[in-house]
Short mmCIF file of C-alpha atoms and ligand atoms in Angstrom, two decimals:
data_model
loop_
_atom_site.label_atom_id
_atom_site.label_comp_id
_atom_site.label_asym_id
_atom_site.label_seq_id
_atom_site.Cartn_x
_atom_site.Cartn_y
_atom_site.Cartn_z
CA UNK A 9 43.87 -78.67 13.13
CA UNK A 10 44.19 -80.19 9.65
CA UNK A 11 41.39 -80.06 7.10
CA UNK A 12 40.35 -83.31 5.46
CA UNK A 13 41.38 -83.52 1.81
CA UNK A 14 41.59 -86.01 -1.05
CA UNK A 15 44.40 -87.97 0.69
CA UNK A 16 41.90 -88.98 3.40
CA UNK A 17 39.19 -90.09 0.93
CA UNK A 18 38.07 -93.56 2.15
CA UNK A 19 37.27 -94.53 -1.46
CA UNK A 20 40.87 -94.00 -2.54
CA UNK A 21 42.70 -97.28 -3.25
CA UNK A 22 46.25 -98.05 -4.27
CA UNK A 23 47.51 -100.02 -7.27
CA UNK A 24 49.52 -101.92 -4.65
CA UNK A 25 47.29 -104.78 -3.40
CA UNK A 26 48.89 -105.13 0.03
CA UNK A 27 47.81 -101.54 0.83
CA UNK A 28 44.15 -102.36 0.21
CA UNK A 29 43.74 -105.26 2.65
CA UNK A 30 41.12 -104.62 5.34
CA UNK A 31 43.66 -105.01 8.15
CA UNK A 32 46.49 -103.12 6.43
CA UNK A 33 48.36 -100.85 8.82
CA UNK A 34 49.67 -98.72 5.98
CA UNK A 35 46.86 -98.10 3.50
CA UNK A 36 47.15 -95.18 1.07
CA UNK A 37 45.41 -92.96 3.66
CA UNK A 38 48.33 -93.41 6.13
CA UNK A 39 51.67 -92.78 4.33
CA UNK A 40 53.92 -92.56 7.44
CA UNK A 41 57.53 -91.42 7.13
CA UNK A 42 60.55 -93.45 8.24
CA UNK A 43 64.20 -94.16 7.51
CA UNK A 44 65.33 -97.53 6.20
CA UNK A 45 68.60 -99.22 5.31
CA UNK A 46 68.71 -101.77 2.51
CA UNK A 47 72.46 -102.27 2.76
CA UNK A 48 73.20 -99.30 0.49
CA UNK A 49 72.91 -96.75 3.32
CA UNK A 50 70.13 -94.95 5.14
CA UNK A 51 67.34 -93.38 3.09
CA UNK A 52 64.02 -91.77 3.87
CA UNK A 53 60.89 -93.56 2.80
CA UNK A 54 57.14 -93.78 3.16
CA UNK A 55 55.30 -96.97 4.11
CA UNK A 56 52.59 -98.30 1.80
CA UNK A 57 51.19 -101.81 2.34
CA UNK A 58 54.19 -104.11 2.79
CA UNK A 59 56.48 -101.82 0.76
CA UNK A 60 58.50 -98.65 1.24
CA UNK A 61 58.46 -95.82 -1.27
CA UNK A 62 62.06 -94.66 -1.75
CA UNK A 63 61.90 -90.85 -1.81
CA UNK A 64 65.38 -90.54 -3.35
CA UNK A 65 64.29 -92.78 -6.25
CA UNK A 66 61.21 -90.62 -6.86
CA UNK A 67 63.45 -87.55 -7.09
CA UNK A 68 65.92 -89.27 -9.43
CA UNK A 69 63.08 -90.36 -11.71
CA UNK A 70 61.67 -86.83 -11.79
CA UNK A 71 58.35 -87.96 -10.33
CA UNK A 72 58.15 -85.09 -7.84
CA UNK A 73 58.14 -81.38 -8.48
CA UNK A 74 57.54 -78.06 -6.73
CA UNK A 75 57.11 -78.04 -2.96
CA UNK A 76 56.81 -81.84 -2.87
CA UNK A 77 60.25 -82.20 -4.46
CA UNK A 78 61.65 -79.61 -2.05
CA UNK A 79 60.22 -81.63 0.84
CA UNK A 80 61.73 -84.89 -0.46
CA UNK A 81 65.11 -83.23 -0.99
CA UNK A 82 65.04 -82.12 2.66
CA UNK A 83 65.17 -85.82 3.63
CA UNK A 84 68.55 -86.34 1.95
CA UNK A 85 71.09 -87.94 4.22
CA UNK A 86 68.61 -90.38 5.69
CA UNK A 87 67.27 -88.10 8.43
CA UNK A 88 63.85 -86.46 8.55
CA UNK A 89 64.88 -83.39 10.57
CA UNK A 90 65.08 -81.21 7.45
CA UNK A 91 61.55 -82.13 6.39
CA UNK A 92 60.28 -81.62 9.94
CA UNK A 93 61.83 -78.14 10.06
CA UNK A 94 60.02 -77.04 6.89
CA UNK A 95 56.64 -77.20 8.63
CA UNK A 96 53.30 -78.77 7.73
CA UNK A 97 52.89 -77.20 4.26
CA UNK A 98 55.84 -79.14 2.83
CA UNK A 99 55.00 -82.47 4.48
CA UNK A 100 51.44 -82.04 3.25
CA UNK A 101 52.49 -81.32 -0.35
CA UNK A 102 54.71 -84.41 -0.36
CA UNK A 103 51.88 -86.52 1.09
CA UNK A 104 49.49 -85.26 -1.61
CA UNK A 105 52.01 -86.05 -4.37
CA UNK A 106 52.69 -89.53 -2.98
CA UNK A 107 48.99 -90.25 -2.66
CA UNK A 108 48.53 -89.25 -6.32
CA UNK A 109 51.41 -91.46 -7.46
CA UNK A 110 50.19 -94.44 -5.45
CA UNK A 111 46.46 -94.33 -6.14
CA UNK A 112 44.93 -96.90 -8.48
CA UNK A 113 43.70 -94.14 -10.82
CA UNK A 114 46.96 -92.18 -10.74
CA UNK A 115 47.39 -89.80 -13.66
CA UNK A 116 50.98 -91.12 -13.92
CA UNK A 117 50.03 -94.78 -13.55
CA UNK A 118 51.90 -96.03 -16.62
CA UNK A 119 55.13 -94.29 -15.69
CA UNK A 120 54.92 -95.35 -12.03
CA UNK A 121 54.19 -99.01 -12.79
CA UNK A 122 57.04 -99.10 -15.30
CA UNK A 123 59.43 -97.87 -12.59
CA UNK A 124 57.89 -99.62 -9.59
CA UNK A 125 60.91 -101.91 -9.05
CA UNK A 126 63.03 -98.80 -8.49
CA UNK A 127 60.45 -96.92 -6.46
CA UNK A 128 59.42 -99.68 -4.04
CA UNK A 129 61.58 -101.51 -1.54
CA UNK A 130 60.02 -104.52 0.26
CA UNK A 131 59.85 -103.92 4.02
CA UNK A 132 60.96 -107.51 4.58
CA UNK A 133 64.32 -106.75 2.93
CA UNK A 134 65.41 -103.74 5.00
CA UNK A 135 66.23 -102.78 8.54
CA UNK A 136 64.69 -99.64 9.98
CA UNK A 137 66.69 -96.84 11.57
CA UNK A 138 65.80 -93.94 13.86
CA UNK A 139 63.74 -91.59 11.68
CA UNK A 140 65.62 -88.46 12.70
CA UNK A 141 68.24 -87.13 15.01
CA UNK A 142 66.46 -86.78 18.34
CA UNK A 143 68.13 -83.82 20.02
CA UNK A 144 65.99 -83.81 23.14
CA UNK A 145 63.43 -86.09 24.68
CA UNK A 146 60.88 -85.25 27.36
CA UNK A 147 58.44 -87.67 28.89
CA UNK A 148 55.15 -86.62 30.45
CA UNK A 149 52.95 -88.16 33.13
CA UNK A 150 49.46 -87.42 31.88
CA UNK A 151 47.35 -90.44 32.86
CA UNK A 152 45.55 -89.73 36.10
CA UNK A 153 44.97 -93.46 36.60
CA UNK A 154 48.66 -94.35 36.21
CA UNK A 155 49.70 -91.51 38.52
CA UNK A 156 47.10 -92.29 41.16
CA UNK A 157 47.90 -96.02 41.27
CA UNK A 158 51.61 -95.33 41.66
CA UNK A 159 50.88 -92.82 44.41
CA UNK A 160 48.93 -95.52 46.26
CA UNK A 161 51.75 -98.09 45.84
CA UNK A 162 54.10 -95.59 47.44
CA UNK A 163 51.66 -95.11 50.33
CA UNK A 164 51.18 -91.39 49.70
CA UNK A 165 48.34 -89.80 51.68
CA UNK A 166 47.26 -87.97 48.53
CA UNK A 167 48.25 -90.24 45.62
CA UNK A 168 47.93 -87.43 43.06
CA UNK A 169 50.66 -84.75 43.11
CA UNK A 170 49.11 -81.32 43.82
CA UNK A 171 50.18 -79.96 40.38
CA UNK A 172 48.71 -82.85 38.37
CA UNK A 173 45.47 -81.10 37.44
CA UNK A 174 47.14 -77.70 36.93
CA UNK A 175 49.80 -78.67 34.42
CA UNK A 176 51.04 -81.71 32.50
CA UNK A 177 53.89 -83.05 34.66
CA UNK A 178 57.07 -84.16 32.86
CA UNK A 179 60.77 -84.90 33.19
CA UNK A 180 63.63 -84.39 30.80
CA UNK A 181 64.59 -87.80 29.41
CA UNK A 182 67.69 -89.08 27.73
CA UNK A 183 67.75 -88.85 23.92
CA UNK A 184 70.98 -90.79 23.31
CA UNK A 185 69.52 -94.13 24.41
CA UNK A 186 66.38 -94.02 22.26
CA UNK A 187 66.47 -97.01 19.91
CA UNK A 188 64.29 -98.11 17.06
CA UNK A 189 62.00 -101.14 17.47
CA UNK A 190 63.86 -104.45 17.48
CA UNK A 191 66.93 -103.21 19.32
CA UNK A 192 67.81 -105.42 22.30
CA UNK A 193 66.88 -104.21 25.77
CA UNK A 194 69.80 -105.20 27.96
CA UNK A 195 68.86 -105.45 31.62
CA UNK A 196 70.60 -102.51 33.27
CA UNK A 197 72.83 -102.58 36.31
CA UNK A 198 71.93 -100.16 39.02
CA UNK A 199 71.65 -99.30 42.64
CA UNK A 200 68.50 -100.41 44.45
CA UNK A 201 67.18 -101.66 47.76
CA UNK A 202 67.05 -105.45 47.89
CA UNK A 203 64.44 -107.58 49.68
CA UNK A 204 66.47 -107.44 52.90
CA UNK A 205 66.31 -103.64 52.75
CA UNK A 206 70.00 -103.28 51.94
CA UNK A 207 71.28 -101.07 49.14
CA UNK A 208 73.14 -103.01 46.52
CA UNK A 209 74.43 -102.61 42.93
CA UNK A 210 73.70 -105.29 40.37
CA UNK A 211 71.44 -106.35 37.50
CA UNK A 212 68.21 -104.53 38.22
CA UNK A 213 65.19 -106.59 39.25
CA UNK A 214 61.66 -105.23 38.59
CA UNK A 215 62.07 -104.37 34.94
CA UNK A 216 58.89 -102.96 33.41
CA UNK A 217 57.51 -101.58 30.14
CA UNK A 218 55.40 -98.45 29.73
CA UNK A 219 52.98 -98.17 26.81
CA UNK A 220 53.09 -94.62 25.46
CA UNK A 221 52.51 -92.56 22.34
CA UNK A 222 55.10 -89.93 21.46
CA UNK A 223 55.00 -86.81 19.29
CA UNK A 224 57.86 -85.65 17.08
CA UNK A 225 58.32 -81.90 16.97
CA UNK A 226 58.12 -80.41 13.47
CA UNK A 227 58.98 -76.75 13.23
CA UNK A 228 60.50 -75.57 16.52
CA UNK A 229 60.23 -72.30 18.42
CA UNK A 230 62.68 -69.56 19.18
CA UNK A 231 64.21 -69.58 22.67
CA UNK A 232 62.13 -67.34 24.90
CA UNK A 233 58.99 -67.57 22.73
CA UNK A 234 56.33 -70.01 23.99
CA UNK A 235 54.18 -71.89 21.47
CA UNK A 236 50.56 -70.83 22.05
CA UNK A 237 48.24 -73.80 22.53
CA UNK A 238 46.19 -72.72 19.50
CA UNK A 239 49.25 -73.19 17.26
CA UNK A 240 50.73 -76.28 18.95
CA UNK A 241 49.23 -78.69 16.42
CA UNK A 242 51.22 -77.05 13.61
CA UNK A 243 54.44 -77.79 15.49
CA UNK A 244 53.75 -81.54 15.73
CA UNK A 245 55.12 -83.48 12.76
CA UNK A 246 53.63 -86.82 13.76
CA UNK A 247 53.48 -89.66 16.25
CA UNK A 248 55.06 -93.03 17.01
CA UNK A 249 54.76 -95.69 19.70
CA UNK A 250 57.11 -95.39 22.65
CA UNK A 251 58.10 -98.02 25.19
CA UNK A 252 59.62 -96.17 28.12
CA UNK A 253 61.39 -99.20 29.64
CA UNK A 254 61.67 -98.66 33.37
CA UNK A 255 63.83 -100.29 36.01
CA UNK A 256 61.42 -99.66 38.87
CA UNK A 257 63.85 -100.94 41.49
CA UNK A 258 66.44 -98.31 40.48
CA UNK A 259 63.82 -95.65 39.94
CA UNK A 260 62.11 -96.01 43.30
CA UNK A 261 65.41 -95.79 45.18
CA UNK A 262 67.01 -92.96 43.19
CA UNK A 263 64.06 -90.75 42.44
CA UNK A 264 64.20 -87.41 44.22
CA UNK A 265 64.65 -84.92 41.37
CA UNK A 266 62.86 -87.21 38.90
CA UNK A 267 63.76 -90.36 36.99
CA UNK A 268 67.42 -90.78 36.04
CA UNK A 269 69.18 -94.14 35.56
CA UNK A 270 65.94 -96.07 36.08
CA UNK A 271 64.84 -94.84 32.65
CA UNK A 272 67.91 -93.86 30.62
CA UNK A 273 69.27 -97.34 29.81
CA UNK A 274 67.06 -97.64 26.70
CA UNK A 275 63.74 -96.41 25.28
CA UNK A 276 62.20 -98.02 22.17
CA UNK A 277 60.17 -96.32 19.45
CA UNK A 278 58.28 -97.68 16.45
CA UNK A 279 60.04 -96.77 13.19
CA UNK A 280 57.17 -95.11 11.29
CA UNK A 281 55.98 -91.58 12.04
CA UNK A 282 52.25 -91.30 11.44
CA UNK A 283 51.78 -87.67 10.49
CA UNK A 284 49.51 -85.13 12.10
CA UNK A 285 47.74 -84.85 8.73
CA UNK A 286 47.13 -88.63 8.45
CA UNK A 287 45.42 -88.50 11.85
CA UNK A 288 43.10 -85.61 10.92
CA UNK A 289 40.04 -87.87 10.40
CA UNK A 290 40.44 -89.35 13.89
CA UNK A 291 40.43 -86.20 16.02
CA UNK A 292 38.17 -86.18 19.07
CA UNK A 293 37.31 -83.53 21.63
CA UNK A 294 39.91 -83.39 24.38
CA UNK A 295 39.06 -85.90 27.13
CA UNK A 296 36.40 -84.42 29.44
CA UNK A 297 37.59 -83.30 32.86
CA UNK A 298 35.80 -84.83 35.82
CA UNK A 299 33.24 -82.49 37.42
CA UNK A 300 34.80 -80.25 40.04
CA UNK A 301 38.30 -80.30 38.55
CA UNK A 302 39.93 -76.88 38.18
CA UNK A 303 39.68 -75.31 34.71
CA UNK A 304 43.08 -75.08 32.97
CA UNK A 305 44.77 -71.68 33.20
CA UNK A 306 44.34 -69.54 30.06
CA UNK A 307 47.64 -70.59 28.42
CA UNK A 308 46.52 -74.24 28.66
CA UNK A 309 42.97 -73.60 27.44
CA UNK A 310 41.95 -73.21 23.81
CA UNK A 311 38.58 -73.77 22.15
CA UNK A 312 40.06 -75.64 19.18
CA UNK A 313 42.18 -77.87 21.40
CA UNK A 314 39.07 -78.62 23.44
CA UNK A 315 37.12 -79.44 20.28
CA UNK A 316 39.76 -81.64 18.60
CA UNK A 317 42.73 -82.11 20.96
CA UNK A 318 42.04 -85.85 21.40
CA UNK A 319 42.71 -88.64 18.90
CA UNK A 320 40.75 -91.88 18.49
CA UNK A 321 43.64 -94.32 18.94
CA UNK A 322 43.38 -97.80 20.48
CA UNK A 323 46.65 -99.13 21.85
CA UNK A 324 47.74 -102.53 23.11
CA UNK A 325 50.71 -104.28 24.64
CA UNK A 326 51.52 -107.96 24.04
CA UNK A 327 53.93 -110.16 25.95
CA UNK A 328 55.84 -113.12 24.58
CA UNK A 329 57.84 -115.23 27.05
CA UNK A 330 60.50 -117.88 26.28
CA UNK A 331 58.08 -120.56 27.55
CA UNK A 332 55.28 -119.34 25.29
CA UNK A 333 57.58 -119.32 22.28
CA UNK A 334 58.88 -122.82 23.12
CA UNK A 335 55.27 -124.04 23.28
CA UNK A 336 54.52 -122.43 19.91
CA UNK A 337 52.18 -119.90 21.56
CA UNK A 338 51.83 -116.41 20.14
CA UNK A 339 52.19 -113.28 22.25
CA UNK A 340 49.59 -112.64 24.93
CA UNK A 341 47.76 -109.33 24.97
CA UNK A 342 48.16 -107.90 28.46
CA UNK A 343 46.96 -104.30 27.96
CA UNK A 344 44.24 -102.71 25.86
CA UNK A 345 43.85 -98.99 26.28
CA UNK A 346 42.88 -95.76 24.51
CA UNK A 347 44.60 -92.42 24.07
CA UNK A 348 41.56 -90.67 25.57
CA UNK A 349 42.67 -92.02 28.95
CA UNK A 350 45.09 -89.10 29.13
CA UNK A 351 44.17 -86.05 31.19
CA UNK A 352 46.13 -83.61 28.98
CA UNK A 353 46.37 -83.33 25.17
CA UNK A 354 49.62 -83.31 23.18
CA UNK A 355 48.90 -79.67 22.37
CA UNK A 356 48.74 -78.85 26.08
CA UNK A 357 51.97 -80.79 26.66
CA UNK A 358 53.70 -78.75 23.99
CA UNK A 359 52.25 -75.43 25.17
CA UNK A 360 53.31 -76.21 28.73
CA UNK A 361 56.77 -77.42 27.65
CA UNK A 362 57.47 -74.08 25.95
CA UNK A 363 55.52 -71.90 28.42
CA UNK A 364 58.76 -70.78 30.13
CA UNK A 365 60.37 -70.01 26.77
CA UNK A 366 62.13 -73.39 26.44
CA UNK A 367 62.83 -74.02 22.77
CA UNK A 368 61.83 -77.22 20.99
CA UNK A 369 63.70 -78.25 17.86
CA UNK A 370 62.72 -80.33 14.82
CA UNK A 371 62.98 -84.01 15.73
CA UNK A 372 62.61 -83.57 19.49
CA UNK A 373 60.49 -86.30 21.03
CA UNK A 374 57.66 -85.79 23.53
CA UNK A 375 56.27 -88.87 25.30
CA UNK A 376 52.70 -88.97 26.61
CA UNK A 377 53.44 -90.96 29.75
CA UNK A 378 51.98 -94.40 30.42
CA UNK A 379 48.49 -94.50 28.88
CA UNK A 380 46.69 -96.33 31.67
CA UNK A 381 42.92 -96.19 31.99
CA UNK A 382 40.51 -96.77 34.87
CA UNK A 383 39.71 -100.37 33.82
CA UNK A 384 41.97 -103.20 34.96
CA UNK A 385 42.48 -104.23 31.32
CA UNK A 386 43.77 -100.73 30.51
CA UNK A 387 46.69 -100.83 32.96
CA UNK A 388 49.65 -100.05 30.70
CA UNK A 389 52.64 -101.40 32.68
CA UNK A 390 53.34 -104.53 34.71
CA UNK A 391 53.60 -102.65 37.99
CA UNK A 392 49.94 -101.69 37.60
CA UNK A 393 48.87 -105.02 36.08
CA UNK A 394 50.13 -106.78 39.23
CA UNK A 395 49.17 -104.14 41.81
CA UNK A 396 52.85 -103.47 42.44
CA UNK A 397 53.65 -107.20 42.58
CA UNK A 398 50.82 -108.24 44.92
CA UNK A 399 48.78 -110.03 42.22
CA UNK A 400 51.14 -111.85 39.84
CA UNK A 401 50.06 -111.74 36.19
CA UNK A 402 49.23 -115.14 34.68
CA UNK A 403 51.02 -115.40 31.34
CA UNK A 404 50.79 -119.15 30.72
CA UNK A 405 49.43 -122.38 32.25
CA UNK A 406 52.13 -122.44 34.95
CA UNK A 407 53.73 -119.09 34.36
CA UNK A 408 53.36 -115.80 36.23
CA UNK A 409 55.08 -112.42 36.17
CA UNK A 410 55.52 -109.59 38.63
CA UNK A 411 58.21 -108.04 36.42
CA UNK A 412 59.80 -108.72 33.04
CA UNK A 413 62.30 -111.57 32.91
CA UNK A 414 65.22 -112.13 30.55
CA UNK A 415 63.91 -113.35 27.19
CA UNK A 416 60.53 -111.65 27.59
CA UNK A 417 59.47 -109.59 24.61
CA UNK A 418 57.01 -106.70 24.63
CA UNK A 419 55.23 -105.61 21.46
CA UNK A 420 53.25 -102.36 21.35
CA UNK A 421 50.66 -101.72 18.65
CA UNK A 422 48.12 -99.00 17.93
CA UNK A 423 45.42 -98.15 15.46
CA UNK A 424 43.41 -95.03 14.72
CA UNK A 425 39.88 -95.66 13.53
CA UNK A 426 36.54 -94.01 12.92
CA UNK A 427 33.32 -95.15 11.25
CA UNK A 428 33.33 -94.39 7.55
CA UNK A 429 37.11 -93.79 7.39
CA UNK A 430 39.93 -96.17 6.52
CA UNK A 431 41.66 -97.06 9.79
CA UNK A 432 45.43 -96.66 9.97
CA UNK A 433 48.07 -98.44 12.06
CA UNK A 434 51.36 -97.48 13.66
CA UNK A 435 53.33 -100.66 12.97
CA UNK A 436 55.07 -102.38 15.86
CA UNK A 437 57.38 -101.34 18.67
CA UNK A 438 59.21 -104.45 19.84
CA UNK A 439 61.90 -105.04 22.43
CA UNK A 440 63.27 -108.22 23.99
CA UNK A 441 64.98 -108.29 27.39
CA UNK A 442 68.53 -109.60 27.25
CA UNK A 443 70.53 -110.62 30.32
CA UNK A 444 72.62 -107.94 32.02
CA UNK A 445 76.21 -107.64 30.79
CA UNK A 446 78.72 -109.60 32.84
CA UNK A 447 80.69 -106.66 34.20
CA UNK A 448 83.42 -108.95 35.56
CA UNK A 449 84.24 -109.92 31.96
CA UNK A 450 86.03 -106.59 31.49
CA UNK A 451 85.60 -104.00 28.80
CA UNK A 452 82.32 -104.25 26.92
CA1 CA B 2 57.07 -92.92 31.15
#
């Protein structure tokens, strides 16, 4: 997909110490894009160590030229859509220029260090914003284990939908309610069946998280023209963490055409987009299909996708409850999984998404679906962690959960790694459940 180059060199170090720590999420090999606000408005930046490189400042100081400068100028207005639309060549040129400016043996070291107060903004002093305008959002269902378990909870004779192994199943999600990490997750109201079997409307019980990875579309496709699987990688700008918050009580009652209000109340994403190029050292063959499974149809089969359609990414979910925080306890890891637990690759998701001619646009978001694995520890939502509520999850000495309660906070994290390479992180995707609005209080 992407050739390794000097920006991936594991020997490359930054003049910024915080980028060189062994556990740094944003070493010089990562350089993810995001949008921050330091009180003076939204601007595009790149994460390095515990700092953000202000792209507008680099342009003002004349530290970028050629295609790299063109790429940085496309981020004006504090949205990355323009950069995404330019395609991988521009993002790659900007990454190469940034890597050269930030490396400890930078040819412009004197100039950069003299201006570093203008170039760098401490992460601790800003709030993060959505990285781009997300025009459309689709969420897939590509973990066989997640799908099969849910089929069993629903008592289906065949827990796996017949199409599961023929195509990556998905639904069209709601883009307007996607929020950046840290935004509150207000418990939604909705219609559901209560314990007595009656239908009622109220604050939804059975609130759950779903640990997912999501791809941002880079260059889009023309309406009517599918993206061939062999080219899908060039249309992916990068990836972030996605928590597809789910009100299972609403979802299980309403769902006939697919999820609707059980999902659209809020979805959280991590603020930094780890680029396709940054992940090049961590590509893996696409996950092997179990023996006897049907081969994908030709438009979902491609030798290169098979050779490097997977990515070596470990993911985890942590839960912090009000009781744990009161006792001074840190968050509890409740899920540890791997991206290779998915049955379909992101390339296949994109090829399938456009296979009817549907157009994707720069900044569109494509969720993987809950990344559950076969192991109990790799169950990536509470519904699975508790066997649909039958086995409550122990989260403290006297504390159990079958669903998320008000005050609970979920943190998602992920890391790509490979022997001999510098591992890179995704940052955090955090959301805390707040009580449902009091609708009797009037207009809110
Ligand atoms: Ca989902």
